[in-house]
Amino acid sequence: TLVAVLAIGFQFDIKGLQSDLERSQQKEKRLKSAFEKKYAQSANLEAYKTQLAEMELEFGTMIRQLPSRTEIPGLIVDISQTALSSGLNIELFKPQEDVKKGFYAEKPIQIRLSGGYEQMARFSSDVAALPRIVTLHDVRISPLENREQSNPNSLTMGVIAKTYRYLDEGELDKQPTQQKGKK
């Protein structure tokens, strides 16, 4: 009887230990998998650091292409000079309020020009060649209303030119409070 009781007790104890062993083996597999993943990441750490340094350099280059608050008037002059040097007549040149978006602000400029198609194409090309980022939106080209009096091939182009500038730290700090006030 004593041997039977010991055998039954031993059997129950062994089953408990076996389930503990299985759990430990599964945990070992998970930990081994996590270790291998982290080892692979640490093996590529230098490559990641190099890539991060390159990305920071590219980001700095892109940020320098965004004008600061003080450069916006000069950029507006550059855009108007580009229109004039392309041979276009400026009918409307109206800078509008900044539109803040995240870490940068858009400065839209409403423009209406008249002239020939080739002049408008040259203007678009010259704006793209400016050293600062300027994009043209909502381009509308239509025949000039009083074509008989001027060149019969004259067209009118309405466009929104947008330039962008990086928000400085002070403006970024103020931005969440301004957004809270709008809600």
Short mmCIF file of N, CA and C in Angstrom, two decimals:
data_model
loop_
_atom_site.label_atom_id
_atom_site.label_comp_id
_atom_site.label_asym_id
_atom_site.label_seq_id
_atom_site.Cartn_x
_atom_site.Cartn_y
_atom_site.Cartn_z
N THR A 1 0.83 -1.18 0.00
CA THR A 1 0.00 0.00 0.00
C THR A 1 0.88 1.26 0.00
N LEU A 2 1.92 1.18 0.82
CA LEU A 2 2.82 2.32 0.90
C LEU A 2 3.47 2.59 -0.47
N VAL A 3 3.87 1.54 -1.15
CA VAL A 3 4.49 1.68 -2.47
C VAL A 3 3.46 2.25 -3.45
N ALA A 4 2.22 1.81 -3.40
CA ALA A 4 1.17 2.31 -4.30
C ALA A 4 0.90 3.78 -4.04
N VAL A 5 0.83 4.17 -2.76
CA VAL A 5 0.59 5.57 -2.41
C VAL A 5 1.76 6.42 -2.90
N LEU A 6 2.99 5.94 -2.69
CA LEU A 6 4.16 6.68 -3.16
C LEU A 6 4.18 6.78 -4.69
N ALA A 7 3.80 5.74 -5.37
CA ALA A 7 3.78 5.73 -6.85
C ALA A 7 2.73 6.72 -7.37
N ILE A 8 1.56 6.74 -6.74
CA ILE A 8 0.49 7.67 -7.16
C ILE A 8 0.92 9.11 -6.87
N GLY A 9 1.47 9.36 -5.71
CA GLY A 9 1.95 10.70 -5.35
C GLY A 9 3.07 11.15 -6.27
N PHE A 10 3.97 10.23 -6.58
CA PHE A 10 5.09 10.53 -7.49
C PHE A 10 4.54 10.87 -8.88
N GLN A 11 3.52 10.10 -9.33
CA GLN A 11 2.91 10.31 -10.66
C GLN A 11 2.29 11.72 -10.73
N PHE A 12 1.53 12.12 -9.72
CA PHE A 12 0.91 13.45 -9.71
C PHE A 12 1.99 14.54 -9.67
N ASP A 13 3.02 14.31 -8.88
CA ASP A 13 4.10 15.28 -8.78
C ASP A 13 4.85 15.39 -10.11
N ILE A 14 5.07 14.30 -10.80
CA ILE A 14 5.76 14.29 -12.09
C ILE A 14 4.92 15.05 -13.12
N LYS A 15 3.62 14.85 -13.15
CA LYS A 15 2.75 15.54 -14.11
C LYS A 15 2.83 17.06 -13.91
N GLY A 16 2.83 17.50 -12.68
CA GLY A 16 2.96 18.94 -12.40
C GLY A 16 4.29 19.48 -12.88
N LEU A 17 5.34 18.69 -12.64
CA LEU A 17 6.67 19.11 -13.09
C LEU A 17 6.77 19.12 -14.62
N GLN A 18 6.11 18.16 -15.27
CA GLN A 18 6.11 18.11 -16.74
C GLN A 18 5.42 19.34 -17.33
N SER A 19 4.30 19.75 -16.74
CA SER A 19 3.62 20.94 -17.25
C SER A 19 4.48 22.19 -17.03
N ASP A 20 5.18 22.25 -15.88
CA ASP A 20 6.11 23.36 -15.64
C ASP A 20 7.24 23.35 -16.66
N LEU A 21 7.73 22.16 -17.00
CA LEU A 21 8.80 22.02 -17.98
C LEU A 21 8.32 22.52 -19.36
N GLU A 22 7.12 22.16 -19.76
CA GLU A 22 6.57 22.60 -21.06
C GLU A 22 6.43 24.13 -21.10
N ARG A 23 5.93 24.72 -20.01
CA ARG A 23 5.80 26.18 -19.96
C ARG A 23 7.18 26.83 -20.04
N SER A 24 8.13 26.26 -19.35
CA SER A 24 9.49 26.82 -19.38
C SER A 24 10.10 26.69 -20.77
N GLN A 25 9.83 25.62 -21.46
CA GLN A 25 10.35 25.44 -22.82
C GLN A 25 9.72 26.45 -23.79
N GLN A 26 8.43 26.70 -23.65
CA GLN A 26 7.77 27.71 -24.49
C GLN A 26 8.32 29.10 -24.20
N LYS A 27 8.53 29.40 -22.93
CA LYS A 27 9.10 30.70 -22.55
C LYS A 27 10.51 30.83 -23.11
N GLU A 28 11.28 29.75 -23.08
CA GLU A 28 12.63 29.76 -23.64
C GLU A 28 12.59 30.08 -25.14
N LYS A 29 11.64 29.49 -25.87
CA LYS A 29 11.52 29.75 -27.31
C LYS A 29 11.20 31.22 -27.57
N ARG A 30 10.26 31.79 -26.78
CA ARG A 30 9.91 33.21 -26.93
C ARG A 30 11.10 34.10 -26.65
N LEU A 31 11.80 33.82 -25.55
CA LEU A 31 12.96 34.63 -25.19
C LEU A 31 14.08 34.49 -26.22
N LYS A 32 14.26 33.31 -26.75
CA LYS A 32 15.29 33.09 -27.76
C LYS A 32 14.95 33.86 -29.03
N SER A 33 13.69 33.84 -29.41
CA SER A 33 13.24 34.59 -30.59
C SER A 33 13.45 36.09 -30.39
N ALA A 34 13.09 36.60 -29.21
CA ALA A 34 13.28 38.03 -28.90
C ALA A 34 14.76 38.37 -28.90
N PHE A 35 15.59 37.48 -28.36
CA PHE A 35 17.04 37.71 -28.34
C PHE A 35 17.58 37.78 -29.76
N GLU A 36 17.18 36.86 -30.62
CA GLU A 36 17.67 36.85 -32.00
C GLU A 36 17.27 38.13 -32.74
N LYS A 37 16.04 38.58 -32.48
CA LYS A 37 15.56 39.82 -33.12
C LYS A 37 16.39 41.01 -32.65
N LYS A 38 16.61 41.11 -31.35
CA LYS A 38 17.39 42.23 -30.80
C LYS A 38 18.85 42.13 -31.21
N TYR A 39 19.38 40.92 -31.33
CA TYR A 39 20.75 40.73 -31.78
C TYR A 39 20.90 41.23 -33.22
N ALA A 40 19.92 40.89 -34.07
CA ALA A 40 19.97 41.34 -35.46
C ALA A 40 19.92 42.87 -35.52
N GLN A 41 19.10 43.49 -34.68
CA GLN A 41 19.02 44.95 -34.64
C GLN A 41 20.34 45.54 -34.16
N SER A 42 20.93 44.95 -33.13
CA SER A 42 22.19 45.50 -32.61
C SER A 42 23.33 45.27 -33.60
N ALA A 43 23.27 44.21 -34.40
CA ALA A 43 24.29 43.97 -35.41
C ALA A 43 24.24 45.05 -36.49
N ASN A 44 23.05 45.61 -36.73
CA ASN A 44 22.87 46.66 -37.74
C ASN A 44 22.88 48.05 -37.14
N LEU A 45 23.25 48.17 -35.89
CA LEU A 45 23.20 49.45 -35.20
C LEU A 45 24.04 50.52 -35.90
N GLU A 46 25.23 50.18 -36.32
CA GLU A 46 26.09 51.16 -37.01
C GLU A 46 25.45 51.62 -38.31
N ALA A 47 24.85 50.68 -39.04
CA ALA A 47 24.18 51.05 -40.29
C ALA A 47 23.00 51.98 -39.99
N TYR A 48 22.25 51.68 -38.92
CA TYR A 48 21.13 52.55 -38.53
C TYR A 48 21.62 53.94 -38.14
N LYS A 49 22.72 54.00 -37.40
CA LYS A 49 23.27 55.30 -37.00
C LYS A 49 23.71 56.11 -38.22
N THR A 50 24.34 55.44 -39.18
CA THR A 50 24.78 56.11 -40.41
C THR A 50 23.57 56.62 -41.18
N GLN A 51 22.55 55.78 -41.28
CA GLN A 51 21.33 56.17 -41.99
C GLN A 51 20.65 57.34 -41.30
N LEU A 52 20.61 57.34 -39.97
CA LEU A 52 20.02 58.44 -39.22
C LEU A 52 20.78 59.73 -39.46
N ALA A 53 22.10 59.66 -39.47
CA ALA A 53 22.91 60.85 -39.72
C ALA A 53 22.64 61.40 -41.12
N GLU A 54 22.52 60.52 -42.12
CA GLU A 54 22.21 60.96 -43.48
C GLU A 54 20.83 61.61 -43.55
N MET A 55 19.85 61.01 -42.87
CA MET A 55 18.50 61.57 -42.87
C MET A 55 18.48 62.95 -42.20
N GLU A 56 19.22 63.12 -41.11
CA GLU A 56 19.28 64.41 -40.43
C GLU A 56 19.92 65.46 -41.33
N LEU A 57 20.94 65.06 -42.08
CA LEU A 57 21.60 65.97 -43.01
C LEU A 57 20.64 66.38 -44.13
N GLU A 58 19.92 65.41 -44.69
CA GLU A 58 18.94 65.72 -45.74
C GLU A 58 17.82 66.61 -45.21
N PHE A 59 17.37 66.33 -43.98
CA PHE A 59 16.31 67.14 -43.38
C PHE A 59 16.79 68.58 -43.20
N GLY A 60 18.04 68.73 -42.74
CA GLY A 60 18.61 70.08 -42.59
C GLY A 60 18.68 70.81 -43.92
N THR A 61 19.05 70.09 -44.98
CA THR A 61 19.10 70.69 -46.31
C THR A 61 17.71 71.13 -46.75
N MET A 62 16.71 70.29 -46.51
CA MET A 62 15.34 70.64 -46.89
C MET A 62 14.83 71.83 -46.08
N ILE A 63 15.16 71.86 -44.79
CA ILE A 63 14.72 72.97 -43.95
C ILE A 63 15.33 74.27 -44.44
N ARG A 64 16.59 74.23 -44.89
CA ARG A 64 17.23 75.45 -45.39
C ARG A 64 16.55 75.94 -46.68
N GLN A 65 15.86 75.06 -47.39
CA GLN A 65 15.14 75.48 -48.59
C GLN A 65 13.85 76.20 -48.24
N LEU A 66 13.41 76.08 -47.00
CA LEU A 66 12.23 76.81 -46.56
C LEU A 66 12.68 78.17 -46.05
N PRO A 67 12.08 79.23 -46.56
CA PRO A 67 12.52 80.56 -46.12
C PRO A 67 12.09 80.82 -44.69
N SER A 68 12.84 81.68 -44.02
CA SER A 68 12.44 82.11 -42.68
C SER A 68 11.45 83.26 -42.83
N ARG A 69 10.94 83.69 -41.73
CA ARG A 69 9.96 84.79 -41.74
C ARG A 69 10.54 86.03 -42.43
N THR A 70 11.82 86.30 -42.22
CA THR A 70 12.42 87.51 -42.78
C THR A 70 12.71 87.38 -44.28
N GLU A 71 12.78 86.16 -44.81
CA GLU A 71 13.07 85.97 -46.23
C GLU A 71 11.82 85.99 -47.11
N ILE A 72 10.64 85.91 -46.53
CA ILE A 72 9.39 85.86 -47.30
C ILE A 72 9.22 87.09 -48.19
N PRO A 73 9.43 88.32 -47.71
CA PRO A 73 9.27 89.47 -48.62
C PRO A 73 10.19 89.39 -49.84
N GLY A 74 11.42 88.96 -49.64
CA GLY A 74 12.35 88.82 -50.77
C GLY A 74 11.88 87.77 -51.74
N LEU A 75 11.32 86.68 -51.23
CA LEU A 75 10.82 85.62 -52.09
C LEU A 75 9.60 86.09 -52.88
N ILE A 76 8.76 86.90 -52.26
CA ILE A 76 7.60 87.46 -52.97
C ILE A 76 8.08 88.35 -54.11
N VAL A 77 9.11 89.13 -53.86
CA VAL A 77 9.70 89.98 -54.91
C VAL A 77 10.25 89.09 -56.02
N ASP A 78 10.93 88.01 -55.65
CA ASP A 78 11.49 87.09 -56.66
C ASP A 78 10.39 86.52 -57.56
N ILE A 79 9.26 86.15 -56.97
CA ILE A 79 8.16 85.60 -57.77
C ILE A 79 7.61 86.65 -58.73
N SER A 80 7.41 87.87 -58.24
CA SER A 80 6.88 88.93 -59.12
C SER A 80 7.90 89.28 -60.20
N GLN A 81 9.20 89.29 -59.87
CA GLN A 81 10.23 89.56 -60.88
C GLN A 81 10.28 88.45 -61.92
N THR A 82 10.04 87.23 -61.49
CA THR A 82 10.01 86.09 -62.42
C THR A 82 8.87 86.27 -63.42
N ALA A 83 7.72 86.73 -62.95
CA ALA A 83 6.59 86.97 -63.86
C ALA A 83 6.94 88.07 -64.85
N LEU A 84 7.52 89.14 -64.37
CA LEU A 84 7.87 90.26 -65.26
C LEU A 84 8.95 89.86 -66.26
N SER A 85 9.96 89.12 -65.81
CA SER A 85 11.04 88.72 -66.72
C SER A 85 10.56 87.70 -67.75
N SER A 86 9.45 87.02 -67.46
CA SER A 86 8.88 86.09 -68.44
C SER A 86 8.06 86.82 -69.48
N GLY A 87 7.86 88.14 -69.31
CA GLY A 87 7.10 88.93 -70.26
C GLY A 87 5.60 88.96 -69.98
N LEU A 88 5.21 88.59 -68.79
CA LEU A 88 3.79 88.57 -68.42
C LEU A 88 3.40 89.89 -67.76
N ASN A 89 2.15 90.26 -67.92
CA ASN A 89 1.59 91.43 -67.23
C ASN A 89 0.94 90.93 -65.94
N ILE A 90 1.29 91.57 -64.83
CA ILE A 90 0.71 91.19 -63.54
C ILE A 90 -0.55 92.02 -63.32
N GLU A 91 -1.69 91.33 -63.27
CA GLU A 91 -2.96 92.00 -63.02
C GLU A 91 -3.32 91.98 -61.54
N LEU A 92 -2.92 90.91 -60.85
CA LEU A 92 -3.21 90.77 -59.42
C LEU A 92 -2.06 90.02 -58.77
N PHE A 93 -1.57 90.55 -57.66
CA PHE A 93 -0.53 89.89 -56.88
C PHE A 93 -0.86 90.15 -55.43
N LYS A 94 -1.52 89.16 -54.79
CA LYS A 94 -2.07 89.39 -53.46
C LYS A 94 -1.60 88.31 -52.47
N PRO A 95 -0.56 88.63 -51.68
CA PRO A 95 -0.15 87.68 -50.62
C PRO A 95 -1.27 87.55 -49.59
N GLN A 96 -1.47 86.34 -49.11
CA GLN A 96 -2.52 86.07 -48.14
C GLN A 96 -1.90 85.66 -46.81
N GLU A 97 -2.75 85.45 -45.82
CA GLU A 97 -2.28 85.08 -44.47
C GLU A 97 -1.64 83.70 -44.48
N ASP A 98 -0.67 83.50 -43.57
CA ASP A 98 -0.03 82.20 -43.42
C ASP A 98 -1.04 81.16 -42.95
N VAL A 99 -0.85 79.93 -43.41
CA VAL A 99 -1.65 78.80 -42.96
C VAL A 99 -0.69 77.82 -42.28
N LYS A 100 -0.82 77.67 -40.96
CA LYS A 100 0.10 76.81 -40.21
C LYS A 100 -0.33 75.35 -40.33
N LYS A 101 0.68 74.53 -40.64
CA LYS A 101 0.44 73.09 -40.80
C LYS A 101 1.60 72.34 -40.16
N GLY A 102 1.41 71.88 -38.94
CA GLY A 102 2.46 71.11 -38.28
C GLY A 102 3.68 71.95 -37.98
N PHE A 103 4.83 71.60 -38.54
CA PHE A 103 6.09 72.29 -38.26
C PHE A 103 6.40 73.37 -39.29
N TYR A 104 5.51 73.60 -40.24
CA TYR A 104 5.74 74.62 -41.26
C TYR A 104 4.47 75.43 -41.49
N ALA A 105 4.63 76.52 -42.22
CA ALA A 105 3.49 77.37 -42.56
C ALA A 105 3.51 77.61 -44.06
N GLU A 106 2.33 77.62 -44.66
CA GLU A 106 2.19 77.93 -46.08
C GLU A 106 1.90 79.42 -46.22
N LYS A 107 2.47 80.04 -47.21
CA LYS A 107 2.19 81.44 -47.53
C LYS A 107 1.60 81.46 -48.93
N PRO A 108 0.27 81.46 -49.06
CA PRO A 108 -0.34 81.50 -50.39
C PRO A 108 -0.31 82.92 -50.96
N ILE A 109 -0.11 83.00 -52.26
CA ILE A 109 -0.11 84.27 -52.98
C ILE A 109 -1.02 84.11 -54.18
N GLN A 110 -2.08 84.89 -54.20
CA GLN A 110 -3.01 84.85 -55.32
C GLN A 110 -2.45 85.71 -56.45
N ILE A 111 -2.32 85.12 -57.65
CA ILE A 111 -1.71 85.82 -58.78
C ILE A 111 -2.62 85.68 -59.99
N ARG A 112 -2.74 86.78 -60.74
CA ARG A 112 -3.42 86.75 -62.04
C ARG A 112 -2.49 87.44 -63.03
N LEU A 113 -2.16 86.73 -64.10
CA LEU A 113 -1.21 87.21 -65.09
C LEU A 113 -1.86 87.15 -66.47
N SER A 114 -1.36 87.98 -67.38
CA SER A 114 -1.83 87.89 -68.77
C SER A 114 -0.61 87.90 -69.68
N GLY A 115 -0.75 87.19 -70.79
CA GLY A 115 0.33 87.10 -71.75
C GLY A 115 0.15 85.87 -72.61
N GLY A 116 1.20 85.47 -73.28
CA GLY A 116 1.14 84.32 -74.17
C GLY A 116 1.37 83.01 -73.43
N TYR A 117 1.01 81.93 -74.11
CA TYR A 117 1.14 80.61 -73.52
C TYR A 117 2.61 80.29 -73.21
N GLU A 118 3.50 80.60 -74.14
CA GLU A 118 4.92 80.32 -73.95
C GLU A 118 5.47 81.11 -72.76
N GLN A 119 5.01 82.34 -72.58
CA GLN A 119 5.44 83.15 -71.45
C GLN A 119 4.98 82.54 -70.12
N MET A 120 3.76 82.01 -70.14
CA MET A 120 3.24 81.37 -68.92
C MET A 120 4.03 80.10 -68.61
N ALA A 121 4.39 79.35 -69.65
CA ALA A 121 5.20 78.15 -69.44
C ALA A 121 6.58 78.53 -68.90
N ARG A 122 7.17 79.60 -69.42
CA ARG A 122 8.48 80.06 -68.95
C ARG A 122 8.37 80.49 -67.48
N PHE A 123 7.29 81.19 -67.15
CA PHE A 123 7.07 81.62 -65.76
C PHE A 123 7.02 80.40 -64.83
N SER A 124 6.25 79.40 -65.21
CA SER A 124 6.13 78.19 -64.38
C SER A 124 7.48 77.51 -64.22
N SER A 125 8.23 77.42 -65.29
CA SER A 125 9.55 76.81 -65.24
C SER A 125 10.51 77.62 -64.37
N ASP A 126 10.47 78.93 -64.49
CA ASP A 126 11.36 79.79 -63.70
C ASP A 126 11.01 79.75 -62.21
N VAL A 127 9.72 79.65 -61.90
CA VAL A 127 9.31 79.54 -60.49
C VAL A 127 9.84 78.22 -59.92
N ALA A 128 9.78 77.15 -60.71
CA ALA A 128 10.29 75.86 -60.24
C ALA A 128 11.80 75.91 -60.02
N ALA A 129 12.50 76.80 -60.74
CA ALA A 129 13.96 76.89 -60.63
C ALA A 129 14.41 77.82 -59.49
N LEU A 130 13.49 78.47 -58.82
CA LEU A 130 13.87 79.35 -57.70
C LEU A 130 14.57 78.53 -56.62
N PRO A 131 15.50 79.14 -55.90
CA PRO A 131 16.25 78.38 -54.88
C PRO A 131 15.39 77.97 -53.68
N ARG A 132 14.25 78.57 -53.53
CA ARG A 132 13.34 78.21 -52.43
C ARG A 132 12.15 77.44 -52.99
N ILE A 133 11.48 76.71 -52.12
CA ILE A 133 10.35 75.89 -52.55
C ILE A 133 9.14 76.78 -52.77
N VAL A 134 8.63 76.76 -54.01
CA VAL A 134 7.41 77.46 -54.39
C VAL A 134 6.62 76.51 -55.27
N THR A 135 5.35 76.29 -54.94
CA THR A 135 4.51 75.42 -55.75
C THR A 135 3.34 76.22 -56.30
N LEU A 136 2.85 75.82 -57.47
CA LEU A 136 1.73 76.49 -58.11
C LEU A 136 0.50 75.61 -58.00
N HIS A 137 -0.60 76.19 -57.54
CA HIS A 137 -1.85 75.44 -57.32
C HIS A 137 -3.00 76.15 -58.03
N ASP A 138 -4.05 75.40 -58.30
CA ASP A 138 -5.30 75.94 -58.87
C ASP A 138 -5.03 76.80 -60.10
N VAL A 139 -4.25 76.28 -61.02
CA VAL A 139 -3.91 77.01 -62.24
C VAL A 139 -5.14 77.03 -63.16
N ARG A 140 -5.53 78.22 -63.58
CA ARG A 140 -6.66 78.40 -64.49
C ARG A 140 -6.20 79.30 -65.64
N ILE A 141 -6.22 78.77 -66.84
CA ILE A 141 -5.82 79.54 -68.01
C ILE A 141 -7.06 79.71 -68.89
N SER A 142 -7.32 80.95 -69.28
CA SER A 142 -8.49 81.24 -70.12
C SER A 142 -8.13 82.36 -71.10
N PRO A 143 -8.91 82.50 -72.17
CA PRO A 143 -8.64 83.58 -73.13
C PRO A 143 -8.85 84.94 -72.47
N LEU A 144 -8.06 85.91 -72.86
CA LEU A 144 -8.19 87.27 -72.35
C LEU A 144 -9.51 87.85 -72.85
N GLU A 145 -10.23 88.58 -72.00
CA GLU A 145 -11.56 89.08 -72.36
C GLU A 145 -11.51 90.10 -73.49
N ASN A 146 -10.58 91.04 -73.47
CA ASN A 146 -10.48 92.08 -74.50
C ASN A 146 -9.35 91.73 -75.48
N ARG A 147 -9.45 90.60 -76.16
CA ARG A 147 -8.38 90.12 -77.03
C ARG A 147 -8.20 90.98 -78.27
N GLU A 148 -9.27 91.60 -78.74
CA GLU A 148 -9.16 92.39 -79.98
C GLU A 148 -8.22 93.58 -79.79
N GLN A 149 -8.26 94.19 -78.61
CA GLN A 149 -7.46 95.37 -78.35
C GLN A 149 -5.98 95.04 -78.18
N SER A 150 -5.70 93.87 -77.67
CA SER A 150 -4.30 93.49 -77.46
C SER A 150 -3.96 92.35 -78.41
N ASN A 151 -2.99 91.59 -78.08
CA ASN A 151 -2.58 90.45 -78.88
C ASN A 151 -3.71 89.42 -78.92
N PRO A 152 -4.12 88.95 -80.11
CA PRO A 152 -5.22 88.00 -80.18
C PRO A 152 -4.89 86.64 -79.53
N ASN A 153 -3.63 86.36 -79.28
CA ASN A 153 -3.24 85.10 -78.64
C ASN A 153 -3.04 85.23 -77.14
N SER A 154 -3.45 86.35 -76.56
CA SER A 154 -3.25 86.58 -75.13
C SER A 154 -4.19 85.73 -74.30
N LEU A 155 -3.65 85.30 -73.18
CA LEU A 155 -4.40 84.48 -72.23
C LEU A 155 -4.29 85.09 -70.85
N THR A 156 -5.18 84.66 -69.97
CA THR A 156 -5.13 85.05 -68.56
C THR A 156 -4.88 83.79 -67.75
N MET A 157 -3.96 83.89 -66.81
CA MET A 157 -3.69 82.76 -65.93
C MET A 157 -3.92 83.20 -64.49
N GLY A 158 -4.81 82.49 -63.81
CA GLY A 158 -5.01 82.67 -62.38
C GLY A 158 -4.35 81.51 -61.67
N VAL A 159 -3.58 81.78 -60.64
CA VAL A 159 -2.84 80.73 -59.95
C VAL A 159 -2.63 81.13 -58.50
N ILE A 160 -2.52 80.12 -57.65
CA ILE A 160 -2.14 80.34 -56.25
C ILE A 160 -0.72 79.80 -56.12
N ALA A 161 0.23 80.68 -55.87
CA ALA A 161 1.62 80.27 -55.61
C ALA A 161 1.75 80.11 -54.10
N LYS A 162 2.28 78.98 -53.69
CA LYS A 162 2.46 78.73 -52.25
C LYS A 162 3.94 78.56 -51.98
N THR A 163 4.41 79.31 -51.02
CA THR A 163 5.76 79.09 -50.52
C THR A 163 5.62 78.65 -49.08
N TYR A 164 6.64 78.05 -48.57
CA TYR A 164 6.57 77.43 -47.26
C TYR A 164 7.70 77.95 -46.40
N ARG A 165 7.45 78.01 -45.11
CA ARG A 165 8.51 78.40 -44.19
C ARG A 165 8.42 77.54 -42.94
N TYR A 166 9.57 77.30 -42.36
CA TYR A 166 9.68 76.51 -41.15
C TYR A 166 9.26 77.38 -39.97
N LEU A 167 8.42 76.83 -39.09
CA LEU A 167 8.01 77.57 -37.90
C LEU A 167 9.13 77.50 -36.87
N ASP A 168 9.48 78.65 -36.29
CA ASP A 168 10.51 78.64 -35.26
C ASP A 168 9.91 78.14 -33.94
N GLU A 169 10.77 77.92 -32.96
CA GLU A 169 10.35 77.33 -31.68
C GLU A 169 9.21 78.11 -31.01
N GLY A 170 9.29 79.45 -31.04
CA GLY A 170 8.25 80.27 -30.41
C GLY A 170 6.89 80.05 -31.05
N GLU A 171 6.87 79.94 -32.37
CA GLU A 171 5.61 79.72 -33.07
C GLU A 171 5.07 78.31 -32.83
N LEU A 172 5.96 77.33 -32.72
CA LEU A 172 5.52 75.96 -32.45
C LEU A 172 4.92 75.86 -31.05
N ASP A 173 5.50 76.60 -30.09
CA ASP A 173 4.96 76.59 -28.73
C ASP A 173 3.59 77.22 -28.66
N LYS A 174 3.36 78.27 -29.47
CA LYS A 174 2.08 78.98 -29.47
C LYS A 174 1.00 78.21 -30.21
N GLN A 175 1.37 77.36 -31.15
CA GLN A 175 0.41 76.72 -32.03
C GLN A 175 -0.66 75.89 -31.30
N PRO A 176 -0.33 75.01 -30.32
CA PRO A 176 -1.39 74.24 -29.67
C PRO A 176 -2.40 75.12 -28.94
N THR A 177 -1.96 76.23 -28.33
CA THR A 177 -2.91 77.09 -27.63
C THR A 177 -3.82 77.79 -28.63
N GLN A 178 -3.29 78.14 -29.80
CA GLN A 178 -4.14 78.76 -30.81
C GLN A 178 -5.18 77.76 -31.31
N GLN A 179 -4.79 76.49 -31.48
CA GLN A 179 -5.73 75.49 -31.96
C GLN A 179 -6.80 75.22 -30.91
N LYS A 180 -6.43 75.25 -29.61
CA LYS A 180 -7.41 75.05 -28.55
C LYS A 180 -8.44 76.15 -28.55
N GLY A 181 -7.99 77.38 -28.83
CA GLY A 181 -8.90 78.52 -28.85
C GLY A 181 -9.89 78.44 -30.00
N LYS A 182 -9.54 77.76 -31.09
CA LYS A 182 -10.41 77.66 -32.26
C LYS A 182 -11.53 76.66 -32.03
N LYS A 183 -11.35 75.72 -31.10
CA LYS A 183 -12.36 74.66 -30.90
C LYS A 183 -13.56 75.14 -30.18
#
